[in-house]
Amino acid sequence: MQDMFNHWYWCRTEMGPYAIISAHLCLTKEYNLTEYDEIMLAKDGKIIMQNPECQKLWRSTPHPQKLVSDEIRYEYIEDGNGFQLTLSKKSNIRDKFMIPDEKAREEASKLGYNMGYHRLTGKAELKMIENGQFTKTYTNDAAVWEMMSFHDPE
């Protein structure tokens, strides 16, 4: 996996009648640092929005400056309707390096490998959009999302 992926984010959260699963994948420079985003919105257990052509991602700290962004925003708009999901980091629940020995980690980092797992918590805010206007807002102050990295920022 580390030959293909630089890092990825993954989130699943629920707010009101909605469940959201989102992912952001960034490939290595051998794959031109290509990025893929996927987001799915379900209401009462049924998928209602999942068209990759209608989604955008924004990060408060764009890759490659810093892997772990303090804020991530997904926007999904299809025919004037959709939603905006914002994840605002409050803290890191867990930061784990995949190479526990510090000296070995330094050597691996010299080779471009900086493998780590980060579990983040904070506020998720879901704003529904109808006819191009925000209509309802849902929040979850205890949302959790994760970021896995295999390499130093490229």
Short mmCIF file of C-alpha atoms in Angstrom, two decimals:
data_model
loop_
_atom_site.label_atom_id
_atom_site.label_comp_id
_atom_site.label_asym_id
_atom_site.label_seq_id
_atom_site.Cartn_x
_atom_site.Cartn_y
_atom_site.Cartn_z
CA MET A 1 0.00 0.00 0.00
CA GLN A 2 2.81 2.42 0.79
CA ASP A 3 4.00 2.17 -2.83
CA MET A 4 0.69 3.56 -4.04
CA PHE A 5 -0.73 5.75 -1.27
CA ASN A 6 0.84 8.82 0.31
CA HIS A 7 -2.04 9.28 2.75
CA TRP A 8 -5.79 9.17 3.18
CA TYR A 9 -8.57 10.51 5.38
CA TRP A 10 -11.63 8.52 6.33
CA CYS A 11 -14.75 9.66 8.21
CA ARG A 12 -18.12 8.26 9.19
CA THR A 13 -20.50 10.41 11.19
CA GLU A 14 -24.22 10.73 11.89
CA MET A 15 -26.26 13.90 12.36
CA GLY A 16 -30.02 14.07 12.60
CA PRO A 17 -31.50 11.56 10.12
CA TYR A 18 -28.28 11.56 8.06
CA ALA A 19 -25.24 9.28 7.93
CA ILE A 20 -22.15 10.35 6.01
CA ILE A 21 -19.12 8.37 4.88
CA SER A 22 -16.28 10.30 3.28
CA ALA A 23 -12.79 9.51 2.06
CA HIS A 24 -9.90 11.48 0.61
CA LEU A 25 -7.08 9.45 -0.99
CA CYS A 26 -3.77 10.89 -2.18
CA LEU A 27 -1.45 8.71 -4.24
CA THR A 28 2.36 8.88 -4.28
CA LYS A 29 4.36 11.04 -6.68
CA GLU A 30 4.86 7.96 -8.89
CA TYR A 31 1.13 8.33 -9.52
CA ASN A 32 1.39 12.14 -9.95
CA LEU A 33 0.02 12.80 -6.42
CA THR A 34 -3.41 12.12 -7.88
CA GLU A 35 -6.20 12.73 -5.36
CA TYR A 36 -9.54 10.96 -5.14
CA ASP A 37 -12.50 12.05 -3.05
CA GLU A 38 -15.61 10.08 -2.24
CA ILE A 39 -18.57 11.08 -0.14
CA MET A 40 -21.90 9.37 0.45
CA LEU A 41 -24.97 10.76 2.21
CA ALA A 42 -27.72 8.47 3.46
CA LYS A 43 -31.01 9.47 5.04
CA ASP A 44 -32.87 7.00 7.22
CA GLY A 45 -30.61 4.22 5.94
CA LYS A 46 -31.02 4.92 2.19
CA ILE A 47 -28.28 6.45 0.02
CA ILE A 48 -29.56 9.73 -1.40
CA MET A 49 -26.40 11.38 -2.77
CA GLN A 50 -23.28 9.69 -4.15
CA ASN A 51 -22.22 11.14 -7.52
CA PRO A 52 -18.42 11.70 -7.68
CA GLU A 53 -18.84 14.38 -10.36
CA CYS A 54 -20.80 16.60 -7.95
CA GLN A 55 -18.31 16.76 -5.08
CA LYS A 56 -15.37 18.97 -4.09
CA LEU A 57 -12.92 18.90 -1.21
CA TRP A 58 -11.23 21.82 0.55
CA ARG A 59 -8.52 21.52 3.23
CA SER A 60 -7.36 24.31 5.55
CA THR A 61 -3.77 23.26 4.93
CA PRO A 62 -3.43 21.97 1.38
CA HIS A 63 -1.28 18.95 0.72
CA PRO A 64 1.75 18.83 0.67
CA GLN A 65 2.35 21.56 3.27
CA LYS A 66 0.96 19.50 6.13
CA LEU A 67 -0.76 16.13 6.11
CA VAL A 68 -3.17 16.65 9.01
CA SER A 69 -5.47 19.58 8.27
CA ASP A 70 -7.31 21.43 11.03
CA GLU A 71 -10.40 21.69 8.84
CA ILE A 72 -11.75 19.69 5.93
CA ARG A 73 -14.81 20.66 3.92
CA TYR A 74 -16.67 18.44 1.49
CA GLU A 75 -19.23 20.04 -0.78
CA TYR A 76 -21.74 18.14 -2.86
CA ILE A 77 -24.09 19.98 -5.22
CA GLU A 78 -26.24 18.33 -7.86
CA ASP A 79 -28.84 20.41 -9.72
CA GLY A 80 -28.73 23.10 -6.99
CA ASN A 81 -29.31 20.62 -4.17
CA GLY A 82 -26.83 18.94 -1.89
CA PHE A 83 -24.87 19.53 1.29
CA GLN A 84 -21.69 20.85 2.81
CA LEU A 85 -19.86 18.81 5.46
CA THR A 86 -17.19 20.58 7.53
CA LEU A 87 -14.90 18.68 9.91
CA SER A 88 -13.15 21.03 12.37
CA LYS A 89 -10.39 19.39 14.41
CA LYS A 90 -10.42 19.99 18.16
CA SER A 91 -7.70 17.53 19.10
CA ASN A 92 -5.84 14.38 18.16
CA ILE A 93 -7.13 11.38 20.08
CA ARG A 94 -4.22 9.26 18.95
CA ASP A 95 -1.00 9.70 17.02
CA LYS A 96 0.78 6.45 16.37
CA PHE A 97 3.93 5.97 14.39
CA MET A 98 4.09 2.63 12.59
CA ILE A 99 7.83 2.42 13.28
CA PRO A 100 7.98 2.75 17.08
CA ASP A 101 11.76 2.98 17.45
CA GLU A 102 12.76 6.64 17.10
CA LYS A 103 16.14 5.95 15.47
CA ALA A 104 14.61 3.53 12.94
CA ARG A 105 11.85 6.08 12.26
CA GLU A 106 14.48 8.77 11.53
CA GLU A 107 16.24 6.43 9.08
CA ALA A 108 12.96 5.53 7.39
CA SER A 109 12.08 9.23 7.13
CA LYS A 110 15.37 9.86 5.27
CA LEU A 111 14.11 7.36 2.70
CA GLY A 112 10.78 9.18 2.42
CA TYR A 113 8.75 6.92 4.70
CA ASN A 114 6.94 8.50 7.63
CA MET A 115 4.20 6.04 8.45
CA GLY A 116 1.63 7.21 10.95
CA TYR A 117 -1.96 6.84 12.06
CA HIS A 118 -3.86 9.83 13.43
CA ARG A 119 -7.32 9.67 15.00
CA LEU A 120 -8.89 13.11 15.25
CA THR A 121 -11.94 14.46 17.04
CA GLY A 122 -13.88 17.66 16.74
CA LYS A 123 -17.01 19.19 15.33
CA ALA A 124 -18.81 17.97 12.23
CA GLU A 125 -21.29 20.39 10.71
CA LEU A 126 -23.70 19.35 7.97
CA LYS A 127 -25.48 22.11 6.05
CA MET A 128 -28.21 21.01 3.67
CA ILE A 129 -28.58 22.90 0.39
CA GLU A 130 -31.86 23.25 -1.49
CA ASN A 131 -32.17 25.36 -4.66
CA GLY A 132 -28.68 26.75 -4.03
CA GLN A 133 -29.48 27.96 -0.48
CA PHE A 134 -28.52 26.59 2.93
CA THR A 135 -31.69 25.32 4.62
CA LYS A 136 -30.93 23.17 7.68
CA THR A 137 -27.81 22.69 9.78
CA TYR A 138 -26.91 19.64 11.87
CA THR A 139 -23.90 19.36 14.17
CA ASN A 140 -22.02 16.64 15.98
CA ASP A 141 -19.53 17.96 18.55
CA ALA A 142 -17.97 14.52 19.08
CA ALA A 143 -17.19 13.47 15.50
CA VAL A 144 -14.18 11.23 14.88
CA TRP A 145 -12.15 10.83 11.70
CA GLU A 146 -8.84 9.25 10.81
CA MET A 147 -5.80 9.94 8.69
CA MET A 148 -3.23 7.36 7.65
CA SER A 149 0.08 8.38 6.09
CA PHE A 150 2.91 6.37 4.60
CA HIS A 151 5.31 9.10 3.48
CA ASP A 152 6.66 12.51 4.34
CA PRO A 153 4.74 15.26 2.54
CA GLU A 154 5.76 15.19 -1.12
#
